GROMACS .gro file of C-alpha atoms in nm:
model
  337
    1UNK     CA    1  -0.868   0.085   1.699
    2UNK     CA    2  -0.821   0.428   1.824
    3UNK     CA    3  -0.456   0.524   1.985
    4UNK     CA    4  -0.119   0.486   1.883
    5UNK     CA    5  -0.104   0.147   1.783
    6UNK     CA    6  -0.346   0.132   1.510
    7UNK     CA    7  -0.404  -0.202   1.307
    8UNK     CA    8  -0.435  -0.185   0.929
    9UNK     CA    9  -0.634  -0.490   0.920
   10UNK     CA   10  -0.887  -0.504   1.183
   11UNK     CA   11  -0.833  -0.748   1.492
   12UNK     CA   12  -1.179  -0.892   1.432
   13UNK     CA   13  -1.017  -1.081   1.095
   14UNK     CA   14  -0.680  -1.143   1.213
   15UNK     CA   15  -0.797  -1.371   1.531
   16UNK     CA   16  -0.987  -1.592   1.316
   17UNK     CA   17  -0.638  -1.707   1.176
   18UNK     CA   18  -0.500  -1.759   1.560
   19UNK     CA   19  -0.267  -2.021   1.655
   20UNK     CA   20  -0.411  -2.069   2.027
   21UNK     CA   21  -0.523  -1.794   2.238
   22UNK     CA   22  -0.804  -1.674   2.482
   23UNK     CA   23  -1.081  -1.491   2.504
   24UNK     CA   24  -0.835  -1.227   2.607
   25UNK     CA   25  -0.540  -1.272   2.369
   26UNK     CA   26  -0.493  -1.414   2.039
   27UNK     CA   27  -0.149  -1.573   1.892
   28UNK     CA   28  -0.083  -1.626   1.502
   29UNK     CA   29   0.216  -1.779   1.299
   30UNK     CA   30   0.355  -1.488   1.076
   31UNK     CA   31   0.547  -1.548   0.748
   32UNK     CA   32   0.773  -1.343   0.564
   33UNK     CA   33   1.018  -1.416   0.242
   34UNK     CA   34   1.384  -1.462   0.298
   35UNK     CA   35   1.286  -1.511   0.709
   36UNK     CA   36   1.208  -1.786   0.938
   37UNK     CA   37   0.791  -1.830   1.109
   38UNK     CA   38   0.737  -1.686   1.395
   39UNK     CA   39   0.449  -1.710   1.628
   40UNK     CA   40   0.348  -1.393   1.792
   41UNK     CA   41   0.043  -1.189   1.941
   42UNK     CA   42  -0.230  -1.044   1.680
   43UNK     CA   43  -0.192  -0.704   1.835
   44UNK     CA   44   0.200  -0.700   1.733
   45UNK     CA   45   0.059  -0.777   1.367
   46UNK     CA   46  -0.082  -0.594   1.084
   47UNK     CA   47  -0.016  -0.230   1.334
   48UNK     CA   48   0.169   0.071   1.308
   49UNK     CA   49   0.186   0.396   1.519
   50UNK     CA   50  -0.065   0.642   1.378
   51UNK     CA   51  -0.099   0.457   1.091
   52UNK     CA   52  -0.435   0.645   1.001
   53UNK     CA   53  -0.352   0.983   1.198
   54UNK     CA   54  -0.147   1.323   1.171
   55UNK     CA   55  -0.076   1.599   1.322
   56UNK     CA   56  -0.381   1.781   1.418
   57UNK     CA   57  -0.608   1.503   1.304
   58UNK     CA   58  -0.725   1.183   1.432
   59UNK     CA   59  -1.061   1.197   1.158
   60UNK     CA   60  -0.971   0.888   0.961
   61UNK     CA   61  -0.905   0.690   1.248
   62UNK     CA   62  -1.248   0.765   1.382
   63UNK     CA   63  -1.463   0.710   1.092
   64UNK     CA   64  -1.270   0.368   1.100
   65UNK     CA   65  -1.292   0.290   1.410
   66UNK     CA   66  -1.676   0.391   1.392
   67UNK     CA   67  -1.772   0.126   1.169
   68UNK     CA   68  -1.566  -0.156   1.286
   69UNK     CA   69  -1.813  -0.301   1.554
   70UNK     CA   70  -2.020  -0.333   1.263
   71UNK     CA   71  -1.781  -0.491   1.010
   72UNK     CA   72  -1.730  -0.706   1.286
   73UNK     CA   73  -2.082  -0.830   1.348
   74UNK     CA   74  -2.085  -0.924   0.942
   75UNK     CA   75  -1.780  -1.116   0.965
   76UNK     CA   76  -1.940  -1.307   1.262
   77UNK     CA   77  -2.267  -1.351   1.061
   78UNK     CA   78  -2.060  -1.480   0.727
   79UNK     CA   79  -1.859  -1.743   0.976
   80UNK     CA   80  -2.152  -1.858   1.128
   81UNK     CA   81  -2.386  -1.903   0.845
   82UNK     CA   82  -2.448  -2.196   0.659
   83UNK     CA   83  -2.220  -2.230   0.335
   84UNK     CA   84  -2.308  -2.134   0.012
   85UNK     CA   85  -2.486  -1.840  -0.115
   86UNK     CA   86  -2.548  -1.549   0.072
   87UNK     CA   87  -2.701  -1.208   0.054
   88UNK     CA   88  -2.569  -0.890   0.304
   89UNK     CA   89  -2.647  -0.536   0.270
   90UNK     CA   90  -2.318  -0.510   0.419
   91UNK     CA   91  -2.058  -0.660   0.198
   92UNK     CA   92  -1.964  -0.470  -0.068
   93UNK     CA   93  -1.890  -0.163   0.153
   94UNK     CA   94  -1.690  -0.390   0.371
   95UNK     CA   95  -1.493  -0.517   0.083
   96UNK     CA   96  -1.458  -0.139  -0.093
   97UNK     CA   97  -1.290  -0.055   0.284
   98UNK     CA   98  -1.060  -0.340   0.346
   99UNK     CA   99  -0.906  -0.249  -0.032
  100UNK     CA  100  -0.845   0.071   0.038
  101UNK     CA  101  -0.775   0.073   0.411
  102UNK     CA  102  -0.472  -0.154   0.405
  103UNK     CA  103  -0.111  -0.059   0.445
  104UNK     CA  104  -0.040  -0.245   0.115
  105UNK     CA  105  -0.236   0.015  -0.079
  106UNK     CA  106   0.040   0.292   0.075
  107UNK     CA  107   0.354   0.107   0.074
  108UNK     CA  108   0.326   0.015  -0.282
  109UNK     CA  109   0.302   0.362  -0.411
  110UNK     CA  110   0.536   0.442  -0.118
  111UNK     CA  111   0.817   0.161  -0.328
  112UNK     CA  112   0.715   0.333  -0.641
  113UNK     CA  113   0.831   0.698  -0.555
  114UNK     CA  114   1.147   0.573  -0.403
  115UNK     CA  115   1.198   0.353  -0.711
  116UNK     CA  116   1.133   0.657  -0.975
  117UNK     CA  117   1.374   0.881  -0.745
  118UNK     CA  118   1.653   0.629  -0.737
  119UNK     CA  119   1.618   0.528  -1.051
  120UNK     CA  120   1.664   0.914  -1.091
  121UNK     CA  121   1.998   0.884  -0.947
  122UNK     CA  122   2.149   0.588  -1.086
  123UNK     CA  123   2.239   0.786  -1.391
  124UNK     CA  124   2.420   1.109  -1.269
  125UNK     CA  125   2.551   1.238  -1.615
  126UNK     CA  126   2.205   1.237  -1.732
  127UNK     CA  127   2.090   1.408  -1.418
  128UNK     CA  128   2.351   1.679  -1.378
  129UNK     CA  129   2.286   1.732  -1.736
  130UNK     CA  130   1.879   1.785  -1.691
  131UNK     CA  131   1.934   2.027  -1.387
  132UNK     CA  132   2.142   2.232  -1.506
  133UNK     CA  133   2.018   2.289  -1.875
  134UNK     CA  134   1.658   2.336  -1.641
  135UNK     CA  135   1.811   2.605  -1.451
  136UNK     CA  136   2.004   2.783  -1.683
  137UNK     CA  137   1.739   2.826  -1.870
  138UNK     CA  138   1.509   3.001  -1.644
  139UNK     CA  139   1.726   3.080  -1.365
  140UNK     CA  140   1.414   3.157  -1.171
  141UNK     CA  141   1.407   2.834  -1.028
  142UNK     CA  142   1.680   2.893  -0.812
  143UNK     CA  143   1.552   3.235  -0.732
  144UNK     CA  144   1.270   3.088  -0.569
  145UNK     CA  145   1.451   2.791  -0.402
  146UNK     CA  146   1.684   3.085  -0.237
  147UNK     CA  147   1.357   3.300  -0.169
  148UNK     CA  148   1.240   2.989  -0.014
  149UNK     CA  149   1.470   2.853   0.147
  150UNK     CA  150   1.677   3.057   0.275
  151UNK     CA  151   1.425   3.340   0.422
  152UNK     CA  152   1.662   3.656   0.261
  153UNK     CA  153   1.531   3.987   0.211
  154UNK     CA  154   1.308   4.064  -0.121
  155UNK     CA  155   1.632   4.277  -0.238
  156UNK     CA  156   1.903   4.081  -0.132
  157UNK     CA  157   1.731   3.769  -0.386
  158UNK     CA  158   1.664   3.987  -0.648
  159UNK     CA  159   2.060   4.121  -0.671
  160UNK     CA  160   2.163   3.810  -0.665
  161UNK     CA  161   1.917   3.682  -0.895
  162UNK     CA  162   2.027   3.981  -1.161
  163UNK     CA  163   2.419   3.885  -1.130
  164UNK     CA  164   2.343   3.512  -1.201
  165UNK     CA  165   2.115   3.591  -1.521
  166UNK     CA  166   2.439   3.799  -1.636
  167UNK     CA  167   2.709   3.573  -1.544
  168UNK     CA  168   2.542   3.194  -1.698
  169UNK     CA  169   2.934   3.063  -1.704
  170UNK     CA  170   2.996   3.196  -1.340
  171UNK     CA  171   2.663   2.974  -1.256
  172UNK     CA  172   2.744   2.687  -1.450
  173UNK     CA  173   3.079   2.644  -1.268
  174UNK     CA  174   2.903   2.695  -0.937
  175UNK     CA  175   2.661   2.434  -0.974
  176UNK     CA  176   2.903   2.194  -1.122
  177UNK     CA  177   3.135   2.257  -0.760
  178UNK     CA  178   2.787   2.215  -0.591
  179UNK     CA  179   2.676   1.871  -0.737
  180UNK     CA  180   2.689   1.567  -0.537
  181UNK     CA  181   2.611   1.794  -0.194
  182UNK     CA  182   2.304   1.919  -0.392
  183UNK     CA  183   2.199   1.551  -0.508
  184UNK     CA  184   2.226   1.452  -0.141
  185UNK     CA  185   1.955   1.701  -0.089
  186UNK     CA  186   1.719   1.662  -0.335
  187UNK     CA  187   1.711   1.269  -0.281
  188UNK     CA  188   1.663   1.322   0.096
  189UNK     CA  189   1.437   1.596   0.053
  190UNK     CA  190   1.253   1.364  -0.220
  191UNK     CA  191   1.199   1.058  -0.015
  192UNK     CA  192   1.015   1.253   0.287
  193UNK     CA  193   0.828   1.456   0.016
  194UNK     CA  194   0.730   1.107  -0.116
  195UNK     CA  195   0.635   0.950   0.221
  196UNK     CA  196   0.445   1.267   0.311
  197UNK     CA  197   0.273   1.256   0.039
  198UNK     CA  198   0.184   0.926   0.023
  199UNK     CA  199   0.067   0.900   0.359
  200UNK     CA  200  -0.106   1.251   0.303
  201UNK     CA  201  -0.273   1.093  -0.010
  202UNK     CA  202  -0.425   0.807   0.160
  203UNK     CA  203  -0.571   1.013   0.462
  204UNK     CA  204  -0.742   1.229   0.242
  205UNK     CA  205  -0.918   0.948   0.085
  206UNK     CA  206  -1.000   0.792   0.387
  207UNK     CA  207  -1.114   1.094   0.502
  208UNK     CA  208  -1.313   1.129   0.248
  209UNK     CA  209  -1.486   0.787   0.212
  210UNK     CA  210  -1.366   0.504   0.452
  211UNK     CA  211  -1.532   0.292   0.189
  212UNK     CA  212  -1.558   0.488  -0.177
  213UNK     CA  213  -1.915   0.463  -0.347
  214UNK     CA  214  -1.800   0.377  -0.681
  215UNK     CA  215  -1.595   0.087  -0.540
  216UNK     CA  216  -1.935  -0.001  -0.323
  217UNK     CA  217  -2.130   0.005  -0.616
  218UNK     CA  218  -1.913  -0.247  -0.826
  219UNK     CA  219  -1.908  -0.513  -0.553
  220UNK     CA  220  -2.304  -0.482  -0.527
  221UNK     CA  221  -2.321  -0.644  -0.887
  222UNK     CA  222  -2.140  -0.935  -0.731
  223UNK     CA  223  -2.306  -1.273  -0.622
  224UNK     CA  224  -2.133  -1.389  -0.245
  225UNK     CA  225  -2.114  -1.745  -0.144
  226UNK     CA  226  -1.893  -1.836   0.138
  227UNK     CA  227  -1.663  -2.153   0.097
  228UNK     CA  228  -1.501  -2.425   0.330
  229UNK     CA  229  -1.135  -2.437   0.278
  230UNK     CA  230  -1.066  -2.850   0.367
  231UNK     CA  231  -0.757  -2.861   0.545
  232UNK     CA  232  -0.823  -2.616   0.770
  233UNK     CA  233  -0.504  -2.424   0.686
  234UNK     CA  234  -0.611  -2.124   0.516
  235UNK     CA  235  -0.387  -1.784   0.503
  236UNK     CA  236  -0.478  -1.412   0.535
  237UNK     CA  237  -0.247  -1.177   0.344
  238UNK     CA  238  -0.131  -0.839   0.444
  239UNK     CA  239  -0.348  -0.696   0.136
  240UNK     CA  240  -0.672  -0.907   0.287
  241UNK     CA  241  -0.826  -0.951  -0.063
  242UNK     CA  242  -0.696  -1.106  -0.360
  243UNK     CA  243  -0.866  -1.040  -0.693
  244UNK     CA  244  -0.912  -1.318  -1.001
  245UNK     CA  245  -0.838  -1.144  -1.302
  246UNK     CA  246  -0.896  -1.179  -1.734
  247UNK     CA  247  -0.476  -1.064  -1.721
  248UNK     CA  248  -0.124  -1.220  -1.805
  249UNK     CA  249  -0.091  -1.226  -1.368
  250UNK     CA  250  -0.456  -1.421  -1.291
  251UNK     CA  251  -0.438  -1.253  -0.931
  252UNK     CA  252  -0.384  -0.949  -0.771
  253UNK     CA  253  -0.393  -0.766  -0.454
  254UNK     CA  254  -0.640  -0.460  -0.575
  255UNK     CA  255  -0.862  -0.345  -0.848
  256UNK     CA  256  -0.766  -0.155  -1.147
  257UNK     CA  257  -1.042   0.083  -1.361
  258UNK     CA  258  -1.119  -0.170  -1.652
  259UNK     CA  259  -0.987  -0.465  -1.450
  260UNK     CA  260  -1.225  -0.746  -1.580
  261UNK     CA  261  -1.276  -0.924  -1.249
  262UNK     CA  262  -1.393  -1.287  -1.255
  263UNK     CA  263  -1.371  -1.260  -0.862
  264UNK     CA  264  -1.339  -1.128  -0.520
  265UNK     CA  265  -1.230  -1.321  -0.248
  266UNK     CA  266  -1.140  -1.259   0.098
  267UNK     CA  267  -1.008  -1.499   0.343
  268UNK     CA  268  -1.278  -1.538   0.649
  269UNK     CA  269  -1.076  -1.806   0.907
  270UNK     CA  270  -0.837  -2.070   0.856
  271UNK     CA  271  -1.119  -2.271   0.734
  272UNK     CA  272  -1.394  -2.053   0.548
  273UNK     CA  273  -1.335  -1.805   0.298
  274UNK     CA  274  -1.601  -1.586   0.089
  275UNK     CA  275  -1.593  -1.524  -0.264
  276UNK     CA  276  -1.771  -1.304  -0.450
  277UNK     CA  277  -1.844  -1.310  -0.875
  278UNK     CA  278  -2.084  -1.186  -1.115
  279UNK     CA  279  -2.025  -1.475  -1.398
  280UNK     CA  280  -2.052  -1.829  -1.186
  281UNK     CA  281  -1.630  -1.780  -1.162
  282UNK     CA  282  -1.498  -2.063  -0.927
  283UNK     CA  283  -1.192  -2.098  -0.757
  284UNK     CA  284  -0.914  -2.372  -0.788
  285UNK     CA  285  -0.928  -2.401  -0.382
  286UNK     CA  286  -0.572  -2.631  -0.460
  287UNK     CA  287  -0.446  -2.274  -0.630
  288UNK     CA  288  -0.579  -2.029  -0.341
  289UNK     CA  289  -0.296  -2.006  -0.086
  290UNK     CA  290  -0.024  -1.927  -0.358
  291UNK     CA  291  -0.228  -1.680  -0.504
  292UNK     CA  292  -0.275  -1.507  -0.144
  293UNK     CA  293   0.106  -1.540  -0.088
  294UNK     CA  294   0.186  -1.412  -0.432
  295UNK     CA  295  -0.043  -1.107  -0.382
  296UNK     CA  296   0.119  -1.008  -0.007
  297UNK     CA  297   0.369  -0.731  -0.015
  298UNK     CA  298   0.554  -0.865   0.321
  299UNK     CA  299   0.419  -1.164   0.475
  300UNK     CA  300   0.102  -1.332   0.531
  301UNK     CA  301  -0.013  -1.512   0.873
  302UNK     CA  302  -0.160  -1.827   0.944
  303UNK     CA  303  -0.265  -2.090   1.186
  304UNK     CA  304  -0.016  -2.387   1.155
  305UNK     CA  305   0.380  -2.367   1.079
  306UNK     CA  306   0.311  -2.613   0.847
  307UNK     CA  307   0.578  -2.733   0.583
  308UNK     CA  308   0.342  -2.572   0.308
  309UNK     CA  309   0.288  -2.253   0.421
  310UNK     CA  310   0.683  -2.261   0.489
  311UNK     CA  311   0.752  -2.327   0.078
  312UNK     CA  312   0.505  -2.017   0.040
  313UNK     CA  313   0.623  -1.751   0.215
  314UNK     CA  314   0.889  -1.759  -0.094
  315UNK     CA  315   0.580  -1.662  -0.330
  316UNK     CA  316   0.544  -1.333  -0.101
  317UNK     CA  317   0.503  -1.028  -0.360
  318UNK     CA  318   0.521  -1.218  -0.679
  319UNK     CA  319   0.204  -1.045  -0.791
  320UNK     CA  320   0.200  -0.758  -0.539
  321UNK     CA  321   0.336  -0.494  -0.793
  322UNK     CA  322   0.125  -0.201  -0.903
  323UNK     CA  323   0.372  -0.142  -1.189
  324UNK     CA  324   0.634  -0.334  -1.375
  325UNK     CA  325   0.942  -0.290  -1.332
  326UNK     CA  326   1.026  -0.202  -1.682
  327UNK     CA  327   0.713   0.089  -1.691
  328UNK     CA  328   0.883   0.185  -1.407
  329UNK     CA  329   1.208   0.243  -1.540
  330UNK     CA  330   1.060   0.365  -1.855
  331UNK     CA  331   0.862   0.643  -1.647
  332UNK     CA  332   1.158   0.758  -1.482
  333UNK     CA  333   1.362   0.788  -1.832
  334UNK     CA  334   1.079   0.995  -1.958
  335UNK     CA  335   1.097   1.211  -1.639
  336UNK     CA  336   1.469   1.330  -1.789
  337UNK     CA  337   1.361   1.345  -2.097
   0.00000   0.00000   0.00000
């Protein structure tokens, strides 16, 4: 996986979905809401330029890439096995890293910064309002956005800071004039802060753990069975594994802490998946392919352009959400609060 072009879900997965293809070259159909099929090269899915790499450190991206040969042999061993129950060492740290490692994980707290931002802005009353009252009373904030910003001699801030703490009115004024330019700022200074530190975020736990112990340790209590899927016309999603839940949505894309999971399943080829439970859960197989649709952020990909999987790509992120949209709204209120 190492270089630019770094896939979020491993190769390995995504040519087990492939529409034709070669020893060399693999070719999938790719669906996305509100867009029409199209059939395309594996390495042109699931990628992104140093998706799992910054400046000055390529660590992730190497522990990944470190344990993918072997991630690799297990999915060959789980494809090739008979059906039914089966028992792998390597399994629940193979699941723990596909939950974490996808771009899903990122781009849904990505959505939710922007959302809480521009939610932010969509009252500016209430905004102007919160900034101001914040900054005339302790007028230190701006001190050390000038300090910061701007690079001025110690001195030359601290004059400046004493004539705005004596003239509050001549402040006021100014920072009513200076408004909408200083709400451009902070919203395009917000949304790199937020992509930053999103991406930042996720780096730092992969650097961490490309698989994280506590996660490992949950799947081990699982039982694993693999499964044939009849028609042959199974999807992967771009969030890999889909979750059967006690909850109002009975799917989801990850795991929350106190999540009562009836399941774990992740799609192995067009025709097998595996599915892992700890209380003899089984799977509506009819139900399966809306419930990967519903829990893809973007798209999912599969083998045929087939009439159903043409209906489903309208499911696409349905159950993706990390957060409602009303505890969304309702955490961005309480932010001006």
């Amino acid at each position: 996986m190492s270089g630019q072009r770094q896939h979020y879900i491993p190769r390995f997965l995504l040519k087990n979905f492939k529409s034709k293809g070669s020893k060399q070259q693999s070719f999938a159909w790719v669906f996305r809401a509100n867009a029409e099929p199209y059939e395309t090269n594996i390495e042109n899915i699931a990628v992104e330029k140093y998706f799992y790499t910054e400046i000055n450190s390529t660590n992730a991206d190497g522990l990944i890439t470190e344990a993918e040969n072997r991630f690799a042999c297990l999915v060959n061993v789980l494809l090739s096995s008979p059906l039914g129950r089966i028992t792998n060492k390597d399994i629940p740290e193979f699941l723990a890293h596909l939950e974490i490692r996808t771009r899903h994980s990122r781009e849904s707290f990505l959505r939710i910064g922007n959302h809480l931002i521009n939610s932010l802005f969509m009252d500016i009353g209430k905004l102007k309002t919160f900034i101001l009252s914040k900054i005339l009373t302790d007028p230190s904030i701006l001190k050390k956005s000038i300090h910061d910003k701007c690079h001025l001699p110690e001195f030359i801030v601290e004059i400046f800071y004493k004539f705005i703490v004596a003239n509050p009115q001549l402040l006021e004024a100014t920072l009513e004039n200076m408004f909408p330019a200083l709400c451009e700022n902070i919203l395009k200074e917000s949304t790199q802060a937020v992509t930053n530190g999103v991406k930042e975020g996720h780096l730092r736990a992969l650097n961490e753990s490309i698989a994280p112990k506590g996660r490992i340790e949950k799947y081990k209590l699982f039982s694993y069975y693999t499964e044939l899927f009849d028609n042959g016309d199974l999807i992967l999603g771009d969030c890999a594994l889909v979750f059967a839940v006690d909850l109002e949505r009975k799917f989801k894309p990850f795991s929350d802490k106190g999540d009562k999971i009836n399941a774990v399943i992740l799609p192995l080829s067009n025709d097998r998946f595996l599915i892992g439970n700890t209380s003899g859960y089984t799977i509506d197989k009819s139900m399966l392919k809306e419930a990967i649709a519903a829990c893809s952020l973007e798209y999912f990909i599969g083998k045929h352009d087939s009439n159903e999987n043409r209906i489903l790509k309208e499911k696409i992120g349905e159950n993706s959400y990390l957060l409602t949209m009303e505890q969304l709204s309702e955490i961005a209120m309480r932010g001006l609060q």
